[in-house]
Short mmCIF file of C-alpha atoms in Angstrom, two decimals:
data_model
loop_
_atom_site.label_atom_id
_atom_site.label_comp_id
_atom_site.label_asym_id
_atom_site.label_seq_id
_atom_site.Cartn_x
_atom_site.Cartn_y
_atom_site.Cartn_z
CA UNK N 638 -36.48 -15.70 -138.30
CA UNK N 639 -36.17 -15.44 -141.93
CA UNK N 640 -33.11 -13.77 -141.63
CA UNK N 641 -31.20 -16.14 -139.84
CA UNK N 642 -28.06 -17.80 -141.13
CA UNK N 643 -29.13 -21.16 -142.82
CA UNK N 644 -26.88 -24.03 -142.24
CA UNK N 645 -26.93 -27.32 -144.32
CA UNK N 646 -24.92 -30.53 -144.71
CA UNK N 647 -23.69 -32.41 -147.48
CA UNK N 648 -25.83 -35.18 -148.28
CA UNK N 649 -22.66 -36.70 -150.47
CA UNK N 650 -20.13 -35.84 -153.03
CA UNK N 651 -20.22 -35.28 -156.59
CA UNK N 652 -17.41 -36.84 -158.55
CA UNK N 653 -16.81 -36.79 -162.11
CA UNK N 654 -13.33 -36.15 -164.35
CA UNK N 655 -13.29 -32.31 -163.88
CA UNK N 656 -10.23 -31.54 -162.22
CA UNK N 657 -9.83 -27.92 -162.65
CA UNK N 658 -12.83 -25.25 -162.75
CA UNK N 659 -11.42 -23.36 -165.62
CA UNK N 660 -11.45 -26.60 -168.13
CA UNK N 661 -15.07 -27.70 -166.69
CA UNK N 662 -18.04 -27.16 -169.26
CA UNK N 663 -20.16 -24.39 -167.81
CA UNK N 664 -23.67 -26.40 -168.69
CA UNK N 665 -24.60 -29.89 -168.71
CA UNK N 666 -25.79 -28.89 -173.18
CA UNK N 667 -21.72 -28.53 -173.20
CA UNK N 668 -20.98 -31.92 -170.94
CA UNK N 669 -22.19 -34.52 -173.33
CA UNK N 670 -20.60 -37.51 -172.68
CA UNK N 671 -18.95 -36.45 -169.79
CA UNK N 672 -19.62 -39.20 -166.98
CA UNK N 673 -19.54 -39.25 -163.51
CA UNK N 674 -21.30 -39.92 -160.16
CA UNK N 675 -22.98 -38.84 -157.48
CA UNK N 676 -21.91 -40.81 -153.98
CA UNK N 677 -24.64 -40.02 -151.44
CA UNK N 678 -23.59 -40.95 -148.14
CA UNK N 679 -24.98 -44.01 -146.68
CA UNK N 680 -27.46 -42.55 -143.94
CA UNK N 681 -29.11 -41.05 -146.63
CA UNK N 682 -29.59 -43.83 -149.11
CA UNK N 683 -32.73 -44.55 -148.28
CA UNK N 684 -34.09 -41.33 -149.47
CA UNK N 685 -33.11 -42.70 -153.25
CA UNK N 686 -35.96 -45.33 -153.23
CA UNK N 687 -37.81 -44.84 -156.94
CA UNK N 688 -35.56 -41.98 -157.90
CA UNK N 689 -33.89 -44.44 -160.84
CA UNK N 690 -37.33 -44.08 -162.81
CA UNK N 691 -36.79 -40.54 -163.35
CA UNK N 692 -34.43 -38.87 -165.87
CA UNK N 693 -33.03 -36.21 -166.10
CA UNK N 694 -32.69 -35.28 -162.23
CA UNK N 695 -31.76 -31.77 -160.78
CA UNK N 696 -28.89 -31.99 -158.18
CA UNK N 697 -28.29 -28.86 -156.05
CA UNK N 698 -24.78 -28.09 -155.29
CA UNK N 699 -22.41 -25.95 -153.16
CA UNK N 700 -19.69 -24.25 -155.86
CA UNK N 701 -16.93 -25.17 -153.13
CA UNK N 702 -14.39 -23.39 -155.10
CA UNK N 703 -15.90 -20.78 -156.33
CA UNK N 704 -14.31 -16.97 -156.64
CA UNK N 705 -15.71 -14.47 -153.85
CA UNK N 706 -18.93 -12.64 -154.72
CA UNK N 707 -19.33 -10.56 -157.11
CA UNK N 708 -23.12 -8.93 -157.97
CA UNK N 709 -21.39 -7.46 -161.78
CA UNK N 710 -20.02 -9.97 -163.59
CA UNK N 711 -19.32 -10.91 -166.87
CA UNK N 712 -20.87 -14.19 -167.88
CA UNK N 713 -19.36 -17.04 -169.58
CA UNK N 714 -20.93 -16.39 -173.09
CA UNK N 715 -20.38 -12.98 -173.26
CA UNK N 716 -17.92 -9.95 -172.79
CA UNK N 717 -21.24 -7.55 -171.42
CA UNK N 718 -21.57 -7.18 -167.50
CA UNK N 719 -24.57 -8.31 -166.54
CA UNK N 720 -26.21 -9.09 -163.12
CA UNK N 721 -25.01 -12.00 -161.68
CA UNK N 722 -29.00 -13.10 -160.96
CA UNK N 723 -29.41 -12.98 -164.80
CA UNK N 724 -26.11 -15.33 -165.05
CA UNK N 725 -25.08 -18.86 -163.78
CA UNK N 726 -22.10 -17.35 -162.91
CA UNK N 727 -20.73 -19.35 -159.57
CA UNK N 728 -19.48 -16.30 -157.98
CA UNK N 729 -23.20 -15.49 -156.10
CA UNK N 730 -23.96 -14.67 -153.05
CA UNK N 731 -25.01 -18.04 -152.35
CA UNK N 732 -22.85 -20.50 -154.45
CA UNK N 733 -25.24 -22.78 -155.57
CA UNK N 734 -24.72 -24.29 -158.29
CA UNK N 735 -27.96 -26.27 -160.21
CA UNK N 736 -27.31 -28.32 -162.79
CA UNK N 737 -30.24 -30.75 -164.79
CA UNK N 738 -28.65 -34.69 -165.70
CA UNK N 739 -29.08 -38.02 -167.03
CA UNK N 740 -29.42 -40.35 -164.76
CA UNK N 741 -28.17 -43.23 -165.82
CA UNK N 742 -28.97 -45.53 -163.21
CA UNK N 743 -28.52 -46.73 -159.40
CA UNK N 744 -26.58 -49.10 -157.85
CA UNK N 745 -27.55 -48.26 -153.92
CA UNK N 746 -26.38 -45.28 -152.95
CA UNK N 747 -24.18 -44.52 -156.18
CA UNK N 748 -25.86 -42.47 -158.90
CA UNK N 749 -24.40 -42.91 -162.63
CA UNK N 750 -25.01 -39.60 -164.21
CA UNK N 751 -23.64 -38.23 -167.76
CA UNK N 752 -24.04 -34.72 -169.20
CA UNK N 753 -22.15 -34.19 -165.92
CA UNK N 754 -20.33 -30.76 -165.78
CA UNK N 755 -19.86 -30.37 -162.36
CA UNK N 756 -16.09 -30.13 -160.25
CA UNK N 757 -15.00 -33.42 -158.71
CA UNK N 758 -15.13 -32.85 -155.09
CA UNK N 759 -18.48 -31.24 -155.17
CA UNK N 760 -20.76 -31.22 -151.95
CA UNK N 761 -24.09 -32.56 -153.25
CA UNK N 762 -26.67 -30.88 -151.22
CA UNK N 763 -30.24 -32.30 -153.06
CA UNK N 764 -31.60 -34.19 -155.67
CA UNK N 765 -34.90 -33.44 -156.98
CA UNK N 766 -36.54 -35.51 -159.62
CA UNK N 767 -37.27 -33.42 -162.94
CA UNK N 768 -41.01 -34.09 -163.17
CA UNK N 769 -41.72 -33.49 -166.58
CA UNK N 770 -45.28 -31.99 -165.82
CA UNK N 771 -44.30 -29.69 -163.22
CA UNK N 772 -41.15 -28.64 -164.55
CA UNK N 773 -41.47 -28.11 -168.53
CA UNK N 774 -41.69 -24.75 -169.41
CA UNK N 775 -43.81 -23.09 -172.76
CA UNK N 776 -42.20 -19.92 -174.17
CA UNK N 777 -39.20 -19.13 -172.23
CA UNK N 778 -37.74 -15.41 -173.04
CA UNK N 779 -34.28 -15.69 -172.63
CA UNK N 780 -32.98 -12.96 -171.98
CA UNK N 781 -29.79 -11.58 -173.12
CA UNK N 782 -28.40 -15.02 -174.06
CA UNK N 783 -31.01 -15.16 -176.34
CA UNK N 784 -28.21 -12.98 -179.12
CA UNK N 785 -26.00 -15.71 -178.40
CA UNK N 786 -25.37 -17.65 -181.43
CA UNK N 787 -24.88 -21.19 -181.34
CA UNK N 788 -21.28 -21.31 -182.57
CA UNK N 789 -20.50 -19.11 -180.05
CA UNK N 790 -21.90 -20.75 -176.90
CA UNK N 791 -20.76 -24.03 -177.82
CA UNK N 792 -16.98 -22.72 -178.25
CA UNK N 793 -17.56 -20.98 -175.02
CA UNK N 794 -19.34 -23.49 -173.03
CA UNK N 795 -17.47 -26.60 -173.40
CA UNK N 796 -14.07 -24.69 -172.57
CA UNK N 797 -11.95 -27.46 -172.84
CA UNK N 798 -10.55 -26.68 -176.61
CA UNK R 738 -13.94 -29.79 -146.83
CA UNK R 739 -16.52 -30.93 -149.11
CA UNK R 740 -17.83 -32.48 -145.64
CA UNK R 741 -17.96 -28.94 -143.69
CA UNK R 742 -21.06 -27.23 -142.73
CA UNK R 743 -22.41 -25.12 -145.28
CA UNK R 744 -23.62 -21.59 -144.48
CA UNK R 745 -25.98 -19.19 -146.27
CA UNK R 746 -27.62 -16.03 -145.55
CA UNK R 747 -30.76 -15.11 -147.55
CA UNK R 748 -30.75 -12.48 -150.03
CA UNK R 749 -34.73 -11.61 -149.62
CA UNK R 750 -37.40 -12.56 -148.73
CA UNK R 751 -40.83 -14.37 -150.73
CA UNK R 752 -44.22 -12.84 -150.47
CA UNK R 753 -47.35 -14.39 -151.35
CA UNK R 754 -50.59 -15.00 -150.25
CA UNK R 755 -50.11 -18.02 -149.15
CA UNK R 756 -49.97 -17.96 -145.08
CA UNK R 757 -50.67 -21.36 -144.59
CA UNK R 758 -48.53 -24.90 -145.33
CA UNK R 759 -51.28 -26.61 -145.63
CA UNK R 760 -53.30 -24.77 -148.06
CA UNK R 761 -50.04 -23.69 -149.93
CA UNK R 762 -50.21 -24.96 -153.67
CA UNK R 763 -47.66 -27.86 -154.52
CA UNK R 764 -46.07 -26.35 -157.31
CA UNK R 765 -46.36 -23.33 -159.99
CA UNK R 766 -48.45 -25.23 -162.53
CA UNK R 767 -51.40 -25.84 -159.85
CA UNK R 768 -50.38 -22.08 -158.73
CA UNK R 769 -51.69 -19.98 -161.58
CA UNK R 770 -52.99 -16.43 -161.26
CA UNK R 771 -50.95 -16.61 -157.63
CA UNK R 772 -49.00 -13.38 -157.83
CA UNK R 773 -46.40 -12.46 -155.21
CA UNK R 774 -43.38 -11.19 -154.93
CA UNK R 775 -39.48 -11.17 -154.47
CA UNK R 776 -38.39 -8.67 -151.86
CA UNK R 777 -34.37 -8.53 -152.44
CA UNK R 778 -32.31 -7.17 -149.95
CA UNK R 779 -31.22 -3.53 -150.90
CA UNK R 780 -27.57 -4.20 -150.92
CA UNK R 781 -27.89 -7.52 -153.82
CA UNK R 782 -30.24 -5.41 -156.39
CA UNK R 783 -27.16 -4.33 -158.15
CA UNK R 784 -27.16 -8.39 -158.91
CA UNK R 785 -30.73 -8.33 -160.68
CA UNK R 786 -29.48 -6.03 -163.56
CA UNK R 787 -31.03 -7.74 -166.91
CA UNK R 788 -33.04 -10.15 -165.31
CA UNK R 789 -36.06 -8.66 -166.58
CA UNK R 790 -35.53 -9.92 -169.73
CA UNK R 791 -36.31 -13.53 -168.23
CA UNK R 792 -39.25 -15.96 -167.82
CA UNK R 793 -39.90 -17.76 -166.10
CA UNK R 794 -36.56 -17.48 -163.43
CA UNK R 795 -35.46 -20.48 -160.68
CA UNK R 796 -36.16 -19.19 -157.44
CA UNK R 797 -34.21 -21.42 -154.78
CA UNK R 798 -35.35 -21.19 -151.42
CA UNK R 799 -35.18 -22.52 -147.78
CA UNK R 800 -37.87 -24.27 -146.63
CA UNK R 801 -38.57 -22.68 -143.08
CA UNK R 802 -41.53 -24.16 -141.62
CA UNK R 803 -40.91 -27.68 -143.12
CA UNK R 804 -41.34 -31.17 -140.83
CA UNK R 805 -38.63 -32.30 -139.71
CA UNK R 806 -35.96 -34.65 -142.16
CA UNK R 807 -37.99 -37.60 -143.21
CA UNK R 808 -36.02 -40.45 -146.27
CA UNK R 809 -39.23 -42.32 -146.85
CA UNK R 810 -42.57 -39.88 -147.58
CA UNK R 811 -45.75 -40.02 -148.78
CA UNK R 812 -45.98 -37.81 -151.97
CA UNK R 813 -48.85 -35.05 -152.29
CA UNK R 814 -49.97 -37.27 -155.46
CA UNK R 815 -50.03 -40.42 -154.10
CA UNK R 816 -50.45 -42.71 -151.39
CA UNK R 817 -47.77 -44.34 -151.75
CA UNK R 818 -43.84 -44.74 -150.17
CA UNK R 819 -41.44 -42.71 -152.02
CA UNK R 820 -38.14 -41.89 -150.95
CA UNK R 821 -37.51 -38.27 -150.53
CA UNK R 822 -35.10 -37.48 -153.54
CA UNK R 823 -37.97 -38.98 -155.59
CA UNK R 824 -40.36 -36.59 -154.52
CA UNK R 825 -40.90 -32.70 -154.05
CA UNK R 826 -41.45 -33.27 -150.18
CA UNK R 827 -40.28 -30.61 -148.59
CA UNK R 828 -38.89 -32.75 -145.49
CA UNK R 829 -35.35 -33.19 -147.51
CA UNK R 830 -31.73 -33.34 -145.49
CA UNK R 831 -31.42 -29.96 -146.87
CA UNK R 832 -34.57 -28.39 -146.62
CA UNK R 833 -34.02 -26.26 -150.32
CA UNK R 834 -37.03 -25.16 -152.17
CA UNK R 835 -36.90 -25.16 -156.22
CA UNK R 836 -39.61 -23.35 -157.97
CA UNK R 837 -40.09 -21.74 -161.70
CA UNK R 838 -42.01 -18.86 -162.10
CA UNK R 839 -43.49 -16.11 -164.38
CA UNK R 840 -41.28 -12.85 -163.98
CA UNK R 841 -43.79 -9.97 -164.61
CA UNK R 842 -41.91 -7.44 -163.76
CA UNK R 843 -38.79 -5.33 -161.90
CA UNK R 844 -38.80 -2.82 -159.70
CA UNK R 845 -35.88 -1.58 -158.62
CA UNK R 846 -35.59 -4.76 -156.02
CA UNK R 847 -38.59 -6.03 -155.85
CA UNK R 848 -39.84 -8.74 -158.76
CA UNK R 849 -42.92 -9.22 -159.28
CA UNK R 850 -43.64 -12.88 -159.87
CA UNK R 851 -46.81 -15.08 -160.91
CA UNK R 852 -47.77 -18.56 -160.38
CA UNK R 853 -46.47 -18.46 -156.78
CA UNK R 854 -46.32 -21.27 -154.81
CA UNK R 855 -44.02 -20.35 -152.15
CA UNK R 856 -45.28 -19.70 -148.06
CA UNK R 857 -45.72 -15.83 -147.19
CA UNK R 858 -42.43 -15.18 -145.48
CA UNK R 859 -40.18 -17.43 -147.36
CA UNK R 860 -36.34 -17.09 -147.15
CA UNK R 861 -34.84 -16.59 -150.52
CA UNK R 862 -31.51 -17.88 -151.20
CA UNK R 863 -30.80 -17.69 -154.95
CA UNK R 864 -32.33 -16.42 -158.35
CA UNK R 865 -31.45 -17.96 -161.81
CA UNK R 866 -32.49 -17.09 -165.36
CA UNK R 867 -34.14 -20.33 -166.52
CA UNK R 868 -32.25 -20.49 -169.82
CA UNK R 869 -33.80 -21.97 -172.58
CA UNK R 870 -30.99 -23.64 -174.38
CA UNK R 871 -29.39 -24.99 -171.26
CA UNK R 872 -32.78 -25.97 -169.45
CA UNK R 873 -34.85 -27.33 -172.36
CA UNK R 874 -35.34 -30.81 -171.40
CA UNK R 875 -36.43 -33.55 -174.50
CA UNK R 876 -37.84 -36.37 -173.57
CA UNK R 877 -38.03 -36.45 -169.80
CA UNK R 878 -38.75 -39.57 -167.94
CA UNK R 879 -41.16 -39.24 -165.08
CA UNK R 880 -40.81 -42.04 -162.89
CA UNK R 881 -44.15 -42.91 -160.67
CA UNK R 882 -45.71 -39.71 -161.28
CA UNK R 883 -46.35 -40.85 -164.99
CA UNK R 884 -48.43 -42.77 -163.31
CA UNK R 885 -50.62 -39.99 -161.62
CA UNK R 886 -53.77 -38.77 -163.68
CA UNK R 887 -54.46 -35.21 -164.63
CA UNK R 888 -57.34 -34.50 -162.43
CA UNK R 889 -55.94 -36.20 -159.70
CA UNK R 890 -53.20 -34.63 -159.74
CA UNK R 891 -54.54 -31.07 -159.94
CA UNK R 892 -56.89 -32.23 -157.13
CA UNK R 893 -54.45 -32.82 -154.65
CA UNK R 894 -51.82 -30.12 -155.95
CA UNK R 895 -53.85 -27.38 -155.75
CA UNK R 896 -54.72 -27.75 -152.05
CA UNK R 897 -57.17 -25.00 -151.91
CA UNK R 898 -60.39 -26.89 -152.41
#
Protein backbone atom coordinates (compact mmCIF):
# COMPACT_ATOMS: atom_id res chain seq x y z
CA UNK A 1 0.00 0.00 0.00
CA UNK A 2 2.46 2.47 1.07
CA UNK A 3 4.53 1.72 -1.66
CA UNK A 4 2.37 2.41 -4.37
CA UNK A 5 2.98 5.05 -6.99
CA UNK A 6 1.19 8.31 -5.82
CA UNK A 7 -0.49 10.27 -8.46
CA UNK A 8 -1.66 13.95 -8.06
CA UNK A 9 -3.09 16.78 -10.18
CA UNK A 10 -2.40 20.26 -10.54
CA UNK A 11 -4.65 22.29 -8.61
CA UNK A 12 -3.39 25.48 -10.92
CA UNK A 13 -0.39 27.21 -12.22
CA UNK A 14 2.12 29.35 -10.77
CA UNK A 15 3.10 32.34 -12.84
CA UNK A 16 5.46 34.97 -12.09
CA UNK A 17 8.43 36.80 -14.41
CA UNK A 18 10.96 33.88 -14.14
CA UNK A 19 11.55 32.77 -17.48
CA UNK A 20 14.58 30.70 -17.23
CA UNK A 21 15.58 28.40 -14.10
CA UNK A 22 19.15 29.45 -14.12
CA UNK A 23 18.28 33.43 -13.58
CA UNK A 24 15.40 32.44 -10.90
CA UNK A 25 16.34 33.35 -7.15
CA UNK A 26 16.78 30.04 -5.38
CA UNK A 27 14.67 31.35 -2.07
CA UNK A 28 11.83 33.54 -1.64
CA UNK A 29 14.83 35.83 1.22
CA UNK A 30 16.47 36.37 -2.49
CA UNK A 31 12.90 37.18 -4.42
CA UNK A 32 12.03 40.42 -2.75
CA UNK A 33 10.00 42.27 -4.83
CA UNK A 34 9.59 39.81 -7.28
CA UNK A 35 5.68 39.53 -8.03
CA UNK A 36 3.60 37.10 -9.37
CA UNK A 37 0.52 34.83 -9.05
CA UNK A 38 -0.86 31.86 -8.34
CA UNK A 39 -4.04 30.90 -10.85
CA UNK A 40 -5.89 28.02 -9.16
CA UNK A 41 -8.19 26.50 -11.45
CA UNK A 42 -11.76 27.25 -11.07
CA UNK A 43 -13.16 23.84 -9.61
CA UNK A 44 -11.01 24.43 -6.91
CA UNK A 45 -11.71 27.99 -5.92
CA UNK A 46 -13.78 27.28 -3.41
CA UNK A 47 -11.18 25.70 -1.32
CA UNK A 48 -9.59 29.51 -1.02
CA UNK A 49 -12.48 30.72 1.27
CA UNK A 50 -10.52 32.69 4.40
CA UNK A 51 -7.10 31.87 3.03
CA UNK A 52 -6.58 35.95 2.25
CA UNK A 53 -6.29 36.46 6.19
CA UNK A 54 -3.21 34.56 6.33
CA UNK A 55 0.30 35.68 5.28
CA UNK A 56 2.85 34.33 4.40
CA UNK A 57 1.32 31.00 2.80
CA UNK A 58 3.33 27.77 1.84
CA UNK A 59 2.57 26.62 -1.79
CA UNK A 60 3.78 23.10 -2.72
CA UNK A 61 5.05 22.71 -6.14
CA UNK A 62 6.13 20.21 -8.84
CA UNK A 63 9.89 21.50 -10.15
CA UNK A 64 8.51 20.70 -13.81
CA UNK A 65 11.84 21.40 -15.21
CA UNK A 66 13.97 20.22 -13.05
CA UNK A 67 17.46 18.18 -13.93
CA UNK A 68 17.15 14.24 -13.35
CA UNK A 69 17.92 13.02 -9.83
CA UNK A 70 20.74 13.24 -8.32
CA UNK A 71 21.17 12.03 -4.31
CA UNK A 72 25.09 14.09 -4.34
CA UNK A 73 24.81 17.34 -5.26
CA UNK A 74 26.32 20.45 -4.82
CA UNK A 75 24.02 23.08 -3.42
CA UNK A 76 23.46 26.50 -4.56
CA UNK A 77 25.51 28.27 -1.76
CA UNK A 78 28.28 26.20 -1.77
CA UNK A 79 31.02 24.29 -3.84
CA UNK A 80 30.85 21.06 -0.98
CA UNK A 81 28.66 17.95 -2.05
CA UNK A 82 26.26 17.46 0.23
CA UNK A 83 23.10 15.22 0.40
CA UNK A 84 20.52 16.39 -1.59
CA UNK A 85 17.95 15.85 1.68
CA UNK A 86 20.20 18.43 3.48
CA UNK A 87 19.74 20.83 0.23
CA UNK A 88 16.75 22.49 -1.62
CA UNK A 89 18.33 21.42 -4.50
CA UNK A 90 15.33 20.65 -7.23
CA UNK A 91 17.02 17.70 -8.59
CA UNK A 92 15.25 15.10 -5.74
CA UNK A 93 13.76 12.23 -6.04
CA UNK A 94 10.54 13.80 -5.75
CA UNK A 95 10.73 17.36 -7.29
CA UNK A 96 8.94 19.25 -4.95
CA UNK A 97 9.64 22.30 -4.63
CA UNK A 98 8.26 24.39 -1.19
CA UNK A 99 8.52 27.74 -1.10
CA UNK A 100 6.97 30.24 2.03
CA UNK A 101 5.18 33.85 0.40
CA UNK A 102 3.41 36.96 0.87
CA UNK A 103 0.24 36.85 0.07
CA UNK A 104 -0.81 39.79 -1.06
CA UNK A 105 -4.31 39.32 -1.56
CA UNK A 106 -7.31 37.49 -3.52
CA UNK A 107 -9.32 38.35 -6.16
CA UNK A 108 -11.39 34.80 -6.59
CA UNK A 109 -9.40 32.32 -7.66
CA UNK A 110 -6.18 34.53 -8.42
CA UNK A 111 -3.63 34.77 -5.62
CA UNK A 112 -1.22 38.01 -5.66
CA UNK A 113 1.93 36.79 -4.12
CA UNK A 114 5.51 38.67 -3.91
CA UNK A 115 8.79 37.25 -2.58
CA UNK A 116 7.85 34.91 -5.45
CA UNK A 117 10.87 32.85 -6.75
CA UNK A 118 9.27 30.23 -8.39
CA UNK A 119 9.44 29.29 -12.61
CA UNK A 120 6.50 30.61 -14.58
CA UNK A 121 4.70 27.62 -15.72
CA UNK A 122 4.79 25.96 -12.39
CA UNK A 123 2.13 23.21 -11.46
CA UNK A 124 0.81 24.40 -8.08
CA UNK A 125 -0.04 21.33 -6.23
CA UNK A 126 -1.17 22.91 -2.44
CA UNK A 127 -1.45 25.79 -0.47
CA UNK A 128 -1.22 25.59 3.15
CA UNK A 129 -1.69 28.55 5.37
CA UNK A 130 1.57 29.37 7.51
CA UNK A 131 -0.03 29.28 10.97
CA UNK A 132 2.21 31.17 12.94
CA UNK A 133 1.66 28.94 16.13
CA UNK A 134 2.11 25.71 14.56
CA UNK A 135 4.72 26.57 12.28
CA UNK A 136 7.38 28.99 14.09
CA UNK A 137 10.27 27.31 15.03
CA UNK A 138 12.78 28.17 18.41
CA UNK A 139 16.47 27.35 17.83
CA UNK A 140 16.89 26.01 14.45
CA UNK A 141 20.57 24.36 13.86
CA UNK A 142 21.28 24.92 10.49
CA UNK A 143 23.31 22.86 9.39
CA UNK A 144 26.07 23.35 7.04
CA UNK A 145 24.58 26.61 5.67
CA UNK A 146 24.98 27.83 8.89
CA UNK A 147 29.16 28.89 7.59
CA UNK A 148 27.48 30.63 4.95
CA UNK A 149 28.10 34.22 5.23
CA UNK A 150 25.63 36.64 4.31
CA UNK A 151 27.48 38.29 1.42
CA UNK A 152 27.84 35.15 0.06
CA UNK A 153 24.28 33.74 -0.01
CA UNK A 154 22.83 36.82 -1.13
CA UNK A 155 25.31 36.97 -4.30
CA UNK A 156 24.45 33.38 -4.72
CA UNK A 157 20.84 33.31 -4.12
CA UNK A 158 19.41 36.03 -6.10
CA UNK A 159 21.44 34.80 -9.31
CA UNK A 160 20.30 37.27 -11.50
CA UNK A 161 23.59 39.70 -11.32
CA UNK B 1 2.38 19.90 -19.45
CA UNK B 2 2.06 21.79 -16.37
CA UNK B 3 -1.59 20.11 -16.62
CA UNK B 4 -0.22 16.31 -16.77
CA UNK B 5 -0.58 13.88 -14.05
CA UNK B 6 2.03 14.02 -11.60
CA UNK B 7 3.71 10.83 -10.35
CA UNK B 8 5.74 10.04 -7.22
CA UNK B 9 7.07 7.09 -5.58
CA UNK B 10 7.88 7.30 -1.84
CA UNK B 11 11.28 7.30 -0.61
CA UNK B 12 10.34 5.66 3.02
CA UNK B 13 8.23 5.15 5.04
CA UNK B 14 6.95 7.14 8.71
CA UNK B 15 6.78 5.28 11.94
CA UNK B 16 5.13 6.35 14.95
CA UNK B 17 2.95 5.36 17.47
CA UNK B 18 0.24 6.71 16.25
CA UNK B 19 -2.10 3.79 14.64
CA UNK B 20 -5.10 5.59 14.69
CA UNK B 21 -6.52 8.91 12.54
CA UNK B 22 -8.51 9.75 14.97
CA UNK B 23 -6.39 9.86 17.96
CA UNK B 24 -3.39 11.09 15.76
CA UNK B 25 -2.14 14.59 17.12
CA UNK B 26 -2.89 17.64 14.72
CA UNK B 27 0.41 18.91 14.46
CA UNK B 28 4.12 18.74 16.08
CA UNK B 29 3.55 21.43 18.69
CA UNK B 30 0.51 19.36 20.36
CA UNK B 31 2.92 16.23 19.49
CA UNK B 32 5.72 16.59 22.00
CA UNK B 33 7.68 13.73 23.51
CA UNK B 34 6.06 11.64 20.29
CA UNK B 35 9.19 9.99 18.96
CA UNK B 36 9.16 7.99 15.72
CA UNK B 37 10.93 7.51 12.99
CA UNK B 38 11.97 7.92 9.23
CA UNK B 39 12.60 4.58 7.58
CA UNK B 40 14.39 5.67 4.10
CA UNK B 41 14.58 3.37 1.46
CA UNK B 42 18.17 1.80 1.25
CA UNK B 43 18.91 2.97 -2.19
CA UNK B 44 18.11 7.21 -1.25
CA UNK B 45 20.41 7.17 2.12
CA UNK B 46 23.28 8.28 0.05
CA UNK B 47 20.78 11.56 -0.18
CA UNK B 48 20.68 12.11 3.77
CA UNK B 49 24.50 12.85 3.95
CA UNK B 50 24.73 16.10 6.40
CA UNK B 51 21.35 16.20 7.36
CA UNK B 52 22.19 15.52 10.80
CA UNK B 53 23.33 18.72 11.30
CA UNK B 54 19.54 19.93 11.02
CA UNK B 55 16.55 20.72 13.29
CA UNK B 56 13.99 20.57 13.04
CA UNK B 57 13.71 19.12 9.02
CA UNK B 58 10.25 19.39 6.63
CA UNK B 59 9.01 16.07 6.25
CA UNK B 60 6.45 16.05 3.20
CA UNK B 61 4.23 13.28 3.06
CA UNK B 62 1.14 11.61 1.40
CA UNK B 63 -1.72 11.46 3.26
CA UNK B 64 -2.92 7.72 2.81
CA UNK B 65 -5.86 7.10 4.82
CA UNK B 66 -7.32 10.67 4.35
CA UNK B 67 -11.38 11.30 3.48
CA UNK B 68 -11.96 11.79 0.43
CA UNK B 69 -11.32 15.63 -1.43
CA UNK B 70 -13.51 17.98 0.46
CA UNK B 71 -13.10 22.45 -0.60
CA UNK B 72 -15.19 23.52 2.34
CA UNK B 73 -14.09 21.75 6.00
CA UNK B 74 -14.54 22.10 9.35
CA UNK B 75 -11.10 22.84 11.00
CA UNK B 76 -9.86 20.66 14.11
CA UNK B 77 -9.96 24.21 16.02
CA UNK B 78 -13.08 25.34 15.19
CA UNK B 79 -16.51 24.87 14.31
CA UNK B 80 -16.59 26.74 11.77
CA UNK B 81 -16.51 26.64 7.50
CA UNK B 82 -13.12 27.05 6.22
CA UNK B 83 -12.06 26.36 2.89
CA UNK B 84 -9.47 23.74 2.60
CA UNK B 85 -6.28 25.82 1.58
CA UNK B 86 -7.11 27.74 4.78
CA UNK B 87 -6.80 24.91 6.90
CA UNK B 88 -4.44 21.85 7.71
CA UNK B 89 -7.35 19.36 6.73
CA UNK B 90 -5.97 16.67 5.41
CA UNK B 91 -8.92 16.16 2.73
CA UNK B 92 -6.84 18.57 0.14
CA UNK B 93 -6.95 17.93 -3.96
CA UNK B 94 -3.56 16.70 -3.31
CA UNK B 95 -3.63 14.86 -0.31
CA UNK B 96 0.33 16.17 0.80
CA UNK B 97 1.23 16.17 4.39
CA UNK B 98 3.69 19.08 5.75
CA UNK B 99 5.15 18.60 9.11
CA UNK B 100 8.39 20.08 11.11
CA UNK B 101 10.09 18.06 13.39
CA UNK B 102 12.96 17.55 15.92
CA UNK B 103 15.83 15.49 14.14
CA UNK B 104 17.47 13.52 17.05
CA UNK B 105 19.44 11.57 15.32
CA UNK B 106 20.90 9.41 12.03
CA UNK B 107 21.41 6.15 11.54
CA UNK B 108 22.64 5.10 8.62
CA UNK B 109 18.87 5.45 7.00
CA UNK B 110 16.83 5.61 9.55
CA UNK B 111 16.19 9.27 11.43
CA UNK B 112 15.12 9.38 14.39
CA UNK B 113 12.57 12.12 14.83
CA UNK B 114 10.52 13.75 17.86
CA UNK B 115 7.35 15.53 18.12
CA UNK B 116 5.71 13.14 15.62
CA UNK B 117 2.53 13.66 14.41
CA UNK B 118 2.38 11.58 11.43
CA UNK B 119 -0.02 7.98 11.18
CA UNK B 120 2.14 4.67 11.76
CA UNK B 121 2.69 3.64 8.17
CA UNK B 122 2.93 6.93 6.51
CA UNK B 123 4.33 7.29 2.92
CA UNK B 124 7.21 9.64 2.83
CA UNK B 125 7.80 11.63 -0.16
CA UNK B 126 10.42 14.31 0.58
CA UNK B 127 12.86 15.59 3.40
CA UNK B 128 14.10 19.26 3.65
CA UNK B 129 16.50 21.01 6.01
CA UNK B 130 14.29 23.71 7.56
CA UNK B 131 16.78 26.53 7.00
CA UNK B 132 16.84 29.20 9.24
CA UNK B 133 17.64 32.15 7.10
CA UNK B 134 15.32 31.14 4.32
CA UNK B 135 12.39 29.86 6.66
CA UNK B 136 12.45 32.46 9.47
CA UNK B 137 9.18 34.02 9.13
CA UNK B 138 8.67 37.87 10.93
CA UNK B 139 5.59 38.84 11.54
CA UNK B 140 3.21 36.17 10.33
CA UNK B 141 -0.42 36.80 9.94
CA UNK B 142 -2.69 34.08 11.16
CA UNK B 143 -5.92 34.47 9.69
CA UNK B 144 -9.00 32.84 11.86
CA UNK B 145 -6.83 30.82 13.91
CA UNK B 146 -5.66 34.11 15.71
CA UNK B 147 -8.75 33.80 16.78
CA UNK B 148 -8.47 30.31 18.53
CA UNK B 149 -7.40 30.35 22.34
CA UNK B 150 -4.48 28.50 23.76
CA UNK B 151 -6.24 25.90 25.71
CA UNK B 152 -8.64 25.37 23.21
CA UNK B 153 -6.55 24.86 20.90
CA UNK B 154 -4.29 22.35 22.65
CA UNK B 155 -7.60 20.68 23.64
CA UNK B 156 -8.70 19.77 20.41
CA UNK B 157 -5.08 19.38 18.80
CA UNK B 158 -3.87 17.00 20.94
CA UNK B 159 -6.65 14.45 20.34
CA UNK B 160 -5.55 12.03 22.90
CA UNK B 161 -7.70 13.04 25.82
Amino acid sequence: MSMAIITYRPIGVIRSGHAHPEKTPIQPLYAKGCQGRAEIFPEYADGLRDLEGFSPVCLLYHFHRSEPMRLIVKPFLQDVERGVFATRAPCRPNPIGLSIVELVGREDHVLHLNGLDVLDGTPLLDIKPFIPCFDRVDNPSGGWTEKIDEETACRRGQRSA
